[in-house]
Every structure is written in C-alpha cells, then in structure tokens.
Coordinates of C-alpha atoms in Angstrom, one line a residue:
Chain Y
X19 CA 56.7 117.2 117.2
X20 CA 53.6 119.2 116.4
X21 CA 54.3 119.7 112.8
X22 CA 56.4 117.4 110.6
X23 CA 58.3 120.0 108.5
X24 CA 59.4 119.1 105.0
X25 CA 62.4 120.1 103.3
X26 CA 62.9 120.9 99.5
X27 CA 65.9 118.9 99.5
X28 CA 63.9 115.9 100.6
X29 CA 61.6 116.5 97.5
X30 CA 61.2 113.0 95.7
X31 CA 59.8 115.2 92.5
X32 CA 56.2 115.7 91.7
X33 CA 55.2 117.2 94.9
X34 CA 56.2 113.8 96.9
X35 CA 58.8 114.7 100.2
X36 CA 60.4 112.3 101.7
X37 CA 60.2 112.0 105.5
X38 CA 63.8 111.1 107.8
X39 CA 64.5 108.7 110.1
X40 CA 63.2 111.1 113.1
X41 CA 59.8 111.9 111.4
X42 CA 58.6 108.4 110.6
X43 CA 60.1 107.1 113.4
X44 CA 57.5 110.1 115.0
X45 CA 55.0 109.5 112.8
X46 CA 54.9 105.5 113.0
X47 CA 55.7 105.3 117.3
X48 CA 53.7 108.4 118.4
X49 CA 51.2 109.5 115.8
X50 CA 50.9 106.1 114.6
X51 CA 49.3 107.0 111.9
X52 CA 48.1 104.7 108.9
X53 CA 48.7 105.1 105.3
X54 CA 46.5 107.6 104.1
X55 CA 46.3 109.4 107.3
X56 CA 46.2 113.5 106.6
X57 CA 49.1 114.8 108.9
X58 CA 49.7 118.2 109.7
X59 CA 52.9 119.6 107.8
X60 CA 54.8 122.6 107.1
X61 CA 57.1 123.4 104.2
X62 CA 60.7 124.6 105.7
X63 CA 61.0 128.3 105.6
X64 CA 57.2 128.2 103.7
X65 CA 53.5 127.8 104.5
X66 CA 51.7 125.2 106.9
X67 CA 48.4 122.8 105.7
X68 CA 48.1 119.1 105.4
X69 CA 49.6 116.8 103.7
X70 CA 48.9 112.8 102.9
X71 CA 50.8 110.1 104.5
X72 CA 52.3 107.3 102.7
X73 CA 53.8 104.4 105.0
X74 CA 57.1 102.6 103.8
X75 CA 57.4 100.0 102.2
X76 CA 60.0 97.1 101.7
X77 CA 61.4 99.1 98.8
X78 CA 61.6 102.9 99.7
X79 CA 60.9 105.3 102.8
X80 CA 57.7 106.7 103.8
X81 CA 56.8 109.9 102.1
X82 CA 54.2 112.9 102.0
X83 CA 51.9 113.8 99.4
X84 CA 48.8 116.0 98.7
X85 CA 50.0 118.8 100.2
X86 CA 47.4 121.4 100.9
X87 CA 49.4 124.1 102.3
X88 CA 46.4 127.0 103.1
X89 CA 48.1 129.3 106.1
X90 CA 51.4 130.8 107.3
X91 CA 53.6 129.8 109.9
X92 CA 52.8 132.1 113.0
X93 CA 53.9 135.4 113.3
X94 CA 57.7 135.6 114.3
X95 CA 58.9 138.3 117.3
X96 CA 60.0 141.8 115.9
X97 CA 63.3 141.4 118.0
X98 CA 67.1 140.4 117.9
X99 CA 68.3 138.5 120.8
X100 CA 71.6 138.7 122.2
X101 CA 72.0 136.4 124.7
X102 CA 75.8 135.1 126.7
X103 CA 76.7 132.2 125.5
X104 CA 74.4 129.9 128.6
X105 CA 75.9 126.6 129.8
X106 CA 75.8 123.6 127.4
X107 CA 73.6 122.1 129.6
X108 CA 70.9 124.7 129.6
X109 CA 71.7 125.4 125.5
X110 CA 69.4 122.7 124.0
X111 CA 66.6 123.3 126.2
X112 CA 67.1 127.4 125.4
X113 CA 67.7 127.2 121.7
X114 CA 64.6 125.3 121.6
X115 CA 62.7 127.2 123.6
X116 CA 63.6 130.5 122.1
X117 CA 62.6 129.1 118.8
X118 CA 59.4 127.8 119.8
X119 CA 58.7 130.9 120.9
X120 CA 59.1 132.8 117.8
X121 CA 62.8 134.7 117.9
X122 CA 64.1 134.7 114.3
X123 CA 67.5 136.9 115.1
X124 CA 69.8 135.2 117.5
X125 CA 73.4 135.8 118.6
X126 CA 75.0 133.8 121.2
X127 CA 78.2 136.2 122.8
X128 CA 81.0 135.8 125.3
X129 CA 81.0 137.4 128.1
X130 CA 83.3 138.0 131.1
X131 CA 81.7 135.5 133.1
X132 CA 81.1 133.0 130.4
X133 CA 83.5 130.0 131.1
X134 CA 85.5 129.6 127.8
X135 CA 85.2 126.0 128.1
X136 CA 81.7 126.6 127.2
X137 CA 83.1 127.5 123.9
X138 CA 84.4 124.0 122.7
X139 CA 81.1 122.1 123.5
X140 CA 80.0 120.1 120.7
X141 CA 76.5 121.3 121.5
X142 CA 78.0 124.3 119.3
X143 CA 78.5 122.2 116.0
X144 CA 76.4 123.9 113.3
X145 CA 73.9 120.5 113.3
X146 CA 73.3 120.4 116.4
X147 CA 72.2 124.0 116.8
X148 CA 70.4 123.6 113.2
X149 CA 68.8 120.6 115.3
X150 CA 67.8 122.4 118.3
X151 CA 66.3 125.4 116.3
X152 CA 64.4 122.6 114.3
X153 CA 62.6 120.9 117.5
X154 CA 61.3 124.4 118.7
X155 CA 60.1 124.9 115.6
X156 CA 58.1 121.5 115.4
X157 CA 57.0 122.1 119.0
X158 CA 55.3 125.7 117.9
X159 CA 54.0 124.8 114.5
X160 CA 56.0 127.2 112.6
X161 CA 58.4 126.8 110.0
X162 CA 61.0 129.3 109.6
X163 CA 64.5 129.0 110.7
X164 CA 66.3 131.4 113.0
X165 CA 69.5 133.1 112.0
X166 CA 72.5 132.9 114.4
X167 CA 75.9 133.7 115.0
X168 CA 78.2 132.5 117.4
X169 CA 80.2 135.8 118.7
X170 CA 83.3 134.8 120.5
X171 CA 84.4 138.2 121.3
X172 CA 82.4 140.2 122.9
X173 CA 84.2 144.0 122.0
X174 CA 83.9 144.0 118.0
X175 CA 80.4 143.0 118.2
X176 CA 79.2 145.6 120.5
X177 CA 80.8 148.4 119.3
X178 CA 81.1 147.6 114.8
X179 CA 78.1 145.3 114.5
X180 CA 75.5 146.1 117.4
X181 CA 75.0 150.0 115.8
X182 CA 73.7 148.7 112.5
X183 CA 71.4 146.3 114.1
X184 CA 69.9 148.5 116.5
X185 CA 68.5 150.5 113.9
X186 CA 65.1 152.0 114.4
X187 CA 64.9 149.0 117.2
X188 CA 64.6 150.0 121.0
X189 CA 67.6 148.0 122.7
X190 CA 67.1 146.3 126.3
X191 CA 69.8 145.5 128.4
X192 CA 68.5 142.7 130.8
X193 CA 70.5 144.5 133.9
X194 CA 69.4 144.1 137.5
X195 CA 71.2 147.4 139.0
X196 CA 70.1 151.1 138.4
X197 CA 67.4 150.3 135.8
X198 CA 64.0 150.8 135.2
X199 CA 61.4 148.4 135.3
X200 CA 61.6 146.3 132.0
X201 CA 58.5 147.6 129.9
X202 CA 55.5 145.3 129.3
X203 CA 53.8 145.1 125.5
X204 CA 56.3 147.1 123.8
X205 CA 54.5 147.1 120.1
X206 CA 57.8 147.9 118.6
X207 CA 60.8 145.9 117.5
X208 CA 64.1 145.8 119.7
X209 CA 67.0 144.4 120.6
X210 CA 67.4 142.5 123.9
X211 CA 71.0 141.6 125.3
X212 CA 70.4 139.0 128.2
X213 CA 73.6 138.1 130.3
X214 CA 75.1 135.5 132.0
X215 CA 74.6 133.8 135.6
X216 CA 76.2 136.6 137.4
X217 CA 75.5 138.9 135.2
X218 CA 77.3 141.1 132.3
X219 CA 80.5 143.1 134.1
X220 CA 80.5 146.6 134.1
X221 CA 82.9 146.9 131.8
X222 CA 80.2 145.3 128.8
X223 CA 77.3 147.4 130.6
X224 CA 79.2 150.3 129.9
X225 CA 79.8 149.6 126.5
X226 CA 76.3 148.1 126.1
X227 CA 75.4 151.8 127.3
X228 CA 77.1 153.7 124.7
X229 CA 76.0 151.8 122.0
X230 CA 72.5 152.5 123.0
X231 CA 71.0 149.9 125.6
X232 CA 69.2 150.7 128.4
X233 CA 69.3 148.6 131.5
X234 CA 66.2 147.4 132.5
X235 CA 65.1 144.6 134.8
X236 CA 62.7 141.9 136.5
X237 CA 62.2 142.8 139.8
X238 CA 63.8 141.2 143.1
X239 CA 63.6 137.2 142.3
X240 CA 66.6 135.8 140.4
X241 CA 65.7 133.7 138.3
X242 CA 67.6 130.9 135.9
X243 CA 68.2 131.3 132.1
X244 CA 65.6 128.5 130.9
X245 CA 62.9 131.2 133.4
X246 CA 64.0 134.5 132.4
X247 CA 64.1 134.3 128.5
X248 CA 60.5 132.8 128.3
X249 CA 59.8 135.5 131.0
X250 CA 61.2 138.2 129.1
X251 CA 59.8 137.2 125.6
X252 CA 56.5 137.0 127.1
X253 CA 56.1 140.4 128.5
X254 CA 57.8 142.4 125.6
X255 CA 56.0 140.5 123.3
X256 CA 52.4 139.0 124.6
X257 CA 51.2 136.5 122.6
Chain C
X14 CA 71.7 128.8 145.9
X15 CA 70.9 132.3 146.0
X16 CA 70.5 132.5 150.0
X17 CA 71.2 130.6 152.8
X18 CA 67.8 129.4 154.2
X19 CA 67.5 128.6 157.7
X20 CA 65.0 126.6 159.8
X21 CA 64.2 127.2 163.0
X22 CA 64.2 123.5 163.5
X23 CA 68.0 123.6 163.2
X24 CA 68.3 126.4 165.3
X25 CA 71.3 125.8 168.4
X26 CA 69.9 128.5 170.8
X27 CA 71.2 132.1 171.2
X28 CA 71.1 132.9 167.5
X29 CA 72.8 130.1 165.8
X30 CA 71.8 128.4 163.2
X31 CA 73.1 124.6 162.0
X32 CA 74.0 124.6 158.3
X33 CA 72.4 121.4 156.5
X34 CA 74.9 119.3 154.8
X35 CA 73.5 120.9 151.1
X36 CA 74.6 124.4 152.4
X37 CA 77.4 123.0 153.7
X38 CA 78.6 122.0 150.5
X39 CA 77.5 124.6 148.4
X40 CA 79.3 127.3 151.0
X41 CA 82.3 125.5 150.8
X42 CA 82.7 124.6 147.5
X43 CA 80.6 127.2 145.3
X44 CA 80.7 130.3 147.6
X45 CA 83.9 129.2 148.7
X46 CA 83.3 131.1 151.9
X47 CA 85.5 131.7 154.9
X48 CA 85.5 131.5 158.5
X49 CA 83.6 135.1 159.6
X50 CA 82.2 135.7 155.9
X51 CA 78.7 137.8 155.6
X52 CA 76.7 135.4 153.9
X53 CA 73.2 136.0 152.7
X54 CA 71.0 134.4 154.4
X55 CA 67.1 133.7 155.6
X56 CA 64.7 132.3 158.1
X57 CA 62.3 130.0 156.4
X58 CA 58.7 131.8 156.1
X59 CA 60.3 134.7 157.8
X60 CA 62.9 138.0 157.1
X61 CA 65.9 137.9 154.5
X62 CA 69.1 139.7 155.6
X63 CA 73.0 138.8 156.2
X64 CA 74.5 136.2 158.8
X65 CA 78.7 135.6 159.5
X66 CA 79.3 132.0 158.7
X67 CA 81.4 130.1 160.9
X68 CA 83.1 127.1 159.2
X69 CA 82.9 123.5 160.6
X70 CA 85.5 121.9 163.0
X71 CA 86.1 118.6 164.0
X72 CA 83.7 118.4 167.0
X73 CA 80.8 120.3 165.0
X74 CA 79.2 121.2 162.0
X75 CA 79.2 124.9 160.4
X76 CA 76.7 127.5 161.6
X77 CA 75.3 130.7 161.2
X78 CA 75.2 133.9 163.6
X79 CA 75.0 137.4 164.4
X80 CA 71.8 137.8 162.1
X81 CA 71.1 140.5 160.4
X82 CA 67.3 140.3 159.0
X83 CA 66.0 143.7 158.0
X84 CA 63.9 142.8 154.5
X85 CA 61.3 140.9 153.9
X86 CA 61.0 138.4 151.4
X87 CA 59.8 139.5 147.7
X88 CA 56.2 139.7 146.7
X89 CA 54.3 136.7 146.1
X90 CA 52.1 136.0 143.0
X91 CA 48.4 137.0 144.3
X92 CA 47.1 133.7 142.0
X93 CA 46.4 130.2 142.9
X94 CA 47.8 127.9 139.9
X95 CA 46.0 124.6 139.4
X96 CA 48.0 122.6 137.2
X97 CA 47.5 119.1 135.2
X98 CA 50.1 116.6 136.9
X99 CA 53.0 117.4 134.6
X100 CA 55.1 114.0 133.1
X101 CA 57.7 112.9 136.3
X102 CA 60.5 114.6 134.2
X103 CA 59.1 117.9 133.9
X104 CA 58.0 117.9 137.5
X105 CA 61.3 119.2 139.3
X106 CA 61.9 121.7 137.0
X107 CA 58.4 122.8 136.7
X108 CA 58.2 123.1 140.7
X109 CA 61.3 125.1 140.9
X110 CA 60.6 127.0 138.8
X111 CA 57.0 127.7 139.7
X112 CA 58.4 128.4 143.3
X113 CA 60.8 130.9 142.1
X114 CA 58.3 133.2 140.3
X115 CA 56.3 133.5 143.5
X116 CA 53.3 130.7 143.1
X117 CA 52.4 130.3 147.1
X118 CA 49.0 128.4 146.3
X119 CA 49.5 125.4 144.0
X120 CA 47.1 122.1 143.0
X121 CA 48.2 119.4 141.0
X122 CA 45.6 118.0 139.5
X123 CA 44.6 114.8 138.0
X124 CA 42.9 115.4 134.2
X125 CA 41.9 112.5 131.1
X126 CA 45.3 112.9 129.8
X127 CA 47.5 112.8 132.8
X128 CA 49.0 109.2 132.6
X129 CA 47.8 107.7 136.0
X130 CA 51.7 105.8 136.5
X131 CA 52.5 109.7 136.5
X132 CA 51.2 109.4 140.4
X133 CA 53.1 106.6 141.1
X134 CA 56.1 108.8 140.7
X135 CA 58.9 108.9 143.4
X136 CA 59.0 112.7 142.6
X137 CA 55.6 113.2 144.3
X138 CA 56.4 111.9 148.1
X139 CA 56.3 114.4 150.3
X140 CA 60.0 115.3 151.0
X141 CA 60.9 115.2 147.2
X142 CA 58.3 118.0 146.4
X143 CA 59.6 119.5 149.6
X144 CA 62.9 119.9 148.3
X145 CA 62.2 121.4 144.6
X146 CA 60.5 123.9 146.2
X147 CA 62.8 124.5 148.7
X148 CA 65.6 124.9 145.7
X149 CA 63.2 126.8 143.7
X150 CA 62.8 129.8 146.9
X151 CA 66.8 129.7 147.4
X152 CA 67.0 130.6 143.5
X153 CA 64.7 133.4 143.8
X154 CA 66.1 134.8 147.2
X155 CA 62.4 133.8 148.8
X156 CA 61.8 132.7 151.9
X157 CA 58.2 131.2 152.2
X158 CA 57.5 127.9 151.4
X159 CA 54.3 127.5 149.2
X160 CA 51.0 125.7 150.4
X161 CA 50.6 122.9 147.8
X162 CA 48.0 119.5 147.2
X163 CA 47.7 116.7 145.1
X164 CA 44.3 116.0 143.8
X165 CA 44.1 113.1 142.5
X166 CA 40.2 112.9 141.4
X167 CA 39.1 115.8 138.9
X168 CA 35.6 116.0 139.6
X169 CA 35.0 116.4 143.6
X170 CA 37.9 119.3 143.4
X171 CA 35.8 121.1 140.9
X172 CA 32.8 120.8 141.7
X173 CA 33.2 121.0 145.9
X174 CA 36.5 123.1 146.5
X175 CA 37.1 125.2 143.7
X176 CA 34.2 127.8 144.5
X177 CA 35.5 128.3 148.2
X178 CA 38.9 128.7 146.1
X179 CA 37.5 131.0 143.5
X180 CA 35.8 133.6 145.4
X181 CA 37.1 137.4 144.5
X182 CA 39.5 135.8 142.1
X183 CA 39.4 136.3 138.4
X184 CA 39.3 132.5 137.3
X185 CA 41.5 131.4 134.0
X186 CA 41.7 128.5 132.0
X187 CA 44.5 127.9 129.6
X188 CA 42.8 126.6 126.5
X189 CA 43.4 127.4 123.0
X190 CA 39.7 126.7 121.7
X191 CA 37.4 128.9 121.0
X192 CA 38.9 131.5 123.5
X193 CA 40.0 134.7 124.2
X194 CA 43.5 135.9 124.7
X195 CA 44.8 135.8 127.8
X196 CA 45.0 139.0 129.7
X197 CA 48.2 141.3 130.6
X198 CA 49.0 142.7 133.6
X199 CA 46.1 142.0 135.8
X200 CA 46.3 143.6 138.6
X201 CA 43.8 141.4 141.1
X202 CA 44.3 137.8 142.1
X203 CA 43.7 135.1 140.2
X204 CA 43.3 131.3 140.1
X205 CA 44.8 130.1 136.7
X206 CA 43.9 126.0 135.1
X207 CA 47.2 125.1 133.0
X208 CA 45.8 121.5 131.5
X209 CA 48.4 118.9 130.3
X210 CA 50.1 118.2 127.3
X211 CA 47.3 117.7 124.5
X212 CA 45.0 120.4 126.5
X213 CA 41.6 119.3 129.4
X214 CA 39.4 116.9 127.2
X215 CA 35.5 119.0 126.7
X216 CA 34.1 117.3 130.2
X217 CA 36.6 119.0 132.1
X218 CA 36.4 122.0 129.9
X219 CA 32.7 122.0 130.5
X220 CA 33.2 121.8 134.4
X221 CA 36.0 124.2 134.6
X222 CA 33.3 126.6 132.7
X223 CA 30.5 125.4 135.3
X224 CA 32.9 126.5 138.1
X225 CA 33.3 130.1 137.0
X226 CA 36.6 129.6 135.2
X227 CA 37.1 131.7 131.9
X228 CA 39.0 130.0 128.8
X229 CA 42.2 132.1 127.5
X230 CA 44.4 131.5 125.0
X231 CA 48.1 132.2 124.5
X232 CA 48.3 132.6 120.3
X233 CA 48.9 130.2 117.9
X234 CA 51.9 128.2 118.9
X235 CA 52.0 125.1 120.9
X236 CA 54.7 125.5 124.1
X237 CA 56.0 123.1 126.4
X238 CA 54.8 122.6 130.2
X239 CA 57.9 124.9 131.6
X240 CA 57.9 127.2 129.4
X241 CA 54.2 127.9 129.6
X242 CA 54.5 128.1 133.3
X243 CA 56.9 131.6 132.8
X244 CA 55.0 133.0 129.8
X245 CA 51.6 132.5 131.7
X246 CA 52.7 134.2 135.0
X247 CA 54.8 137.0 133.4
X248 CA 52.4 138.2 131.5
X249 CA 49.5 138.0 133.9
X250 CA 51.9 139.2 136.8
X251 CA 54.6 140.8 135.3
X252 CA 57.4 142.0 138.0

C-alpha cells in the first residue's frame, strides 16, 4: 500500500475521511505511523498530495485530515484490454497487476479453451474484483478505477461491441502463428486481445480478424499470463 | 511444461533417455500421451527437437528415443541481471520467470533492505534454485540452464567483480531518483541493478555510480518485484 486512497463516501464532513479496517490496520502495523504523521493519500477517482493522520481513539476510528492534494494520479495507458478470462488462481495477481500498471479499460472474455468452471469462481464477485483493482492501484500510487466487464460469450462481443470500441484505436491480437512482430512504443491508443493458455482457436482468430485485429506476437519463448501482460504493456506502452 | 528436457545424466545408452518422475507425471496425466507419441522434447544446454515416448512398464520406467533435434534453443537475453535478494515468496516465481525470458547471467545480491532471515531461506539451497529454473526453461521451450550466484556481501561484489562483469556492457540501475528513463530497445548487452522493495539506500547508490552503473527510471508508479522483472527486460530487450 503505497497510497492510502480515500473515498467520498468515507467523508466524516469538513474535509475529515475516515480510514477502514485495511488502512489503519496498514497504517498502524506497517507505516506505524504516529498521530500527526503526514501520510501520502489520494482521493478515489481524484488527485494525490498529503494528508494528516489522526490515530483512533477509544471512541471513534482513525481518520485523515489536512488534505493537501497538489498532483494527479499518473497518466493511465491509451488502451482497452481484452484479455480470456485467466485461471482464478492467476486472476488476483493479474487484475492487480494490470491495474498497477495503468489499464483503465478491461474486459475479461470466454474463450474456447477457457474452462467454464472458471466462470463460477467467487474471485468473480464484483468486491472482490473492485478489491483487486484497488490494491494495484495502491501499489502504483494512482487513484482511478478501471472499468470492466465480465463477457461470457465470446461471439456478441466480437462482432456488436468490439467495432465501436476499436474506433480510431489500432487493435493487437496477441497470436503466436503467421504474425508480425508485436510493435514496440506504439504512441497511439489500441486495443489488445490477449488469449488463453493454448491460445484463442481459429475459429475467434478469424473473427478477431474481420473485426479488425491483427495478430502479432512475442517471439519463440512461451511465456505465462502473470509474464506476458506486464511484457506486453511494457513494450506498447514504455513507461 | 512446454518441453521435455533431458539430461544426459539420465541417458540409457543408444539414444534413450529416462523420463524423471516430474515428466513422468506431467506426460501421463497433462499431455496424456501414448505409447509411440512425438513429444517435444530437449537435451539440457543443447538442441530442441521431437522424441517418440515410450510409456513405463512394470520392469522399467518411461523413456525417450529416436531424437529428432534439429533447432537450437531461442535467443538468450545479451544482459547480466543483478538483483536485490527478492522476499522467499517472490523468489520462485521471480526465478521462473526470470529464466523464461532468457536471463543466462544472474546475481542475487545482498542490499540495506534485504531482510538478512531472507538468506536463511530453504528456497535458496542449491537444488531448490536448481529446480525454478529448471521449470522456468521448460515454460519457455529453453534449453540452457542459466549461470547464477548468491552474494551475500554488497560491497566486495561491487567494488572487486563488477568491473570484470561490466566491461563492454552498458551498466543500468533501476532507481527512481533523480534519473533518467530507462532506455528501449537497446540493442548491446547490458548488466542491469533491480534493488529491493523500498529502492538501494544512497551508499549503495553511490557505489553502483562508482562502478560505472547509470541510474534509470521506469515513470511514476511503484511496481512489484515480478512485475518489474518483465517490464524491465521487455522493454530493454524486447523479442
């Protein structure tokens, strides 16, 4: 927890937020920080400063105050990721990680070789994927939740929804076979569809094709989800 | 387990090779091979290619034979990565997955910040680093193992074997202060200083600097251990 983010609906009124459970319990074991101590906060979805610590007390929570909020979070990536649905094992540690990294556009999509059991994992609940958004974004210092969509079937999206999206946006099909070399530093926004282990069929690269994808890919070494999305982000989009 | 690696040391004469029980296992039950499948398979530090798999019976286990090894294994990383002991439960990962981008020269390095129980850790003996990179090459389809060292004193490792190390490389440190940006597709060999969680401390900054190293940052927001690793090597190497 680089940041402790504050939430207008924890506001206590004149400019006093309360902190939860998980912050204080941050702030008091790791930070241990005193009353008075200037802490480094964020609004959610709004600017970043410092803000003024305030321990609890027998009688109410801890709380932030003095909030000098000077900068903006950092700059988001100009791109919509479209990622199969990965394994629930590997989907806390990638919605994280995807967050911290700075996507603000993410839809999670079935694919053939997604199992559908991966579909009823309770790592799916809305709070727990609000959760997992909201840890990458206290790792990174920023402060501005992703939008996502689950997308259970795979057919509707790509051919109704994926046309309006990929507007004026370059669109990347993470494909190992007959593609070019992915390109490095793109400087423009884009959508990136990244498949499964195994790979989309070619059934969805087809249809990934005619909405306007091209394959492109990563060279001979296969690599596993939690690798290639940090891999890809970083090359399209440089830091 | 993207290949089948096989040592020499479990060779059986005229072109057979012993399966380990782990390959064993994962052929069986993963691959769910039969008796006279092409697998693909690999010598250890040597040529990738295809062998026919012949299953266990009751007086042996399965082997390997009638090779077929006509590639060679994919390109390493031209880059020596010194690394700040990562925390015991990032290690695995972080060696995997270090191994499977192509990092054949590696140092873990003792820094201020590196816990010293962190080199108590059962994960370091020699067998257990063994085997995450092991898993880390059969991921990536690779074949040779990577040269690696635990330096547990900062100072002497700088100061006496870091020059021999340096020389014709471009030398990096990953350090967010008063830096400049990390550089994209680099094209000449490199040795790169990724410090550990809360950054080198300004002695070791100050010795990296003595040393020859360069400081580079990576932008404004603050990443984990593994997924700096990927977003540090695809953008200085990307495939």
């Amino acid at each position: 927890m680089n940041i402790i983010l504050l939430d207008s609906k924890n506001t206590l009124g004149d400019g006093l937020y309360g902190l939860t459970l998980r912050q204080q319990t941050h702030i008091s074991k790791v930070i241990k920080a005193q009353q008075g101590d200037v802490l480094r906060v964020g609004i959610l979805n709004g600017k970043i400063g410092e803000g003024v610590y305030e321990s609890p007390s027998e009688d109410r929570a801890g709380y932030i105050h003095s909030l000098n909020l000077s900068s903006l979070p950092p700059e988001p990536l100009p791109m919509v990721l479209v990622m199969a649905l990965p394994r629930p094992n590997m989907l806390k540690r990638t919605l994280q990680n995807i967050t911290a990294m700075g996507v603000k556009d993410l839809y999670l999509i079935h694919s053939a070789k997604v199992e559908k059991s991966y579909w009823q994992s309770p790592v799916l609940q809305t709070e727990s994927i609000q959760q997992c958004l909201l840890e990458g974004l206290e790792q990174a210092k920023d402060t501005v939740m992703p939008n996502w969509s689950l997308i259970p079937r795979f057919r509707p999206f790509v051919e109704d929804q994926l046309p309006d999206i990929l507007k004026d946006k370059v669109g990347l099909l993470a494909h190992p076979y007959l593609s070019k070399r992915c390109p490095i530093d793109i400087q423009q926004p884009c959508v990136l569809a990244l498949g499964p282990e195994g790979g989309w069929n070619e059934f969805e690269v087809s249809k990934w094709h005619e909405a306007g994808m091209e394959s492109v890919h990563l060279g001979d070494r296969i690599l596993k989800v939690e690798t290639v999305v940090p891999v890809l982000l970083s090359r399209l989009y440089p830091a």
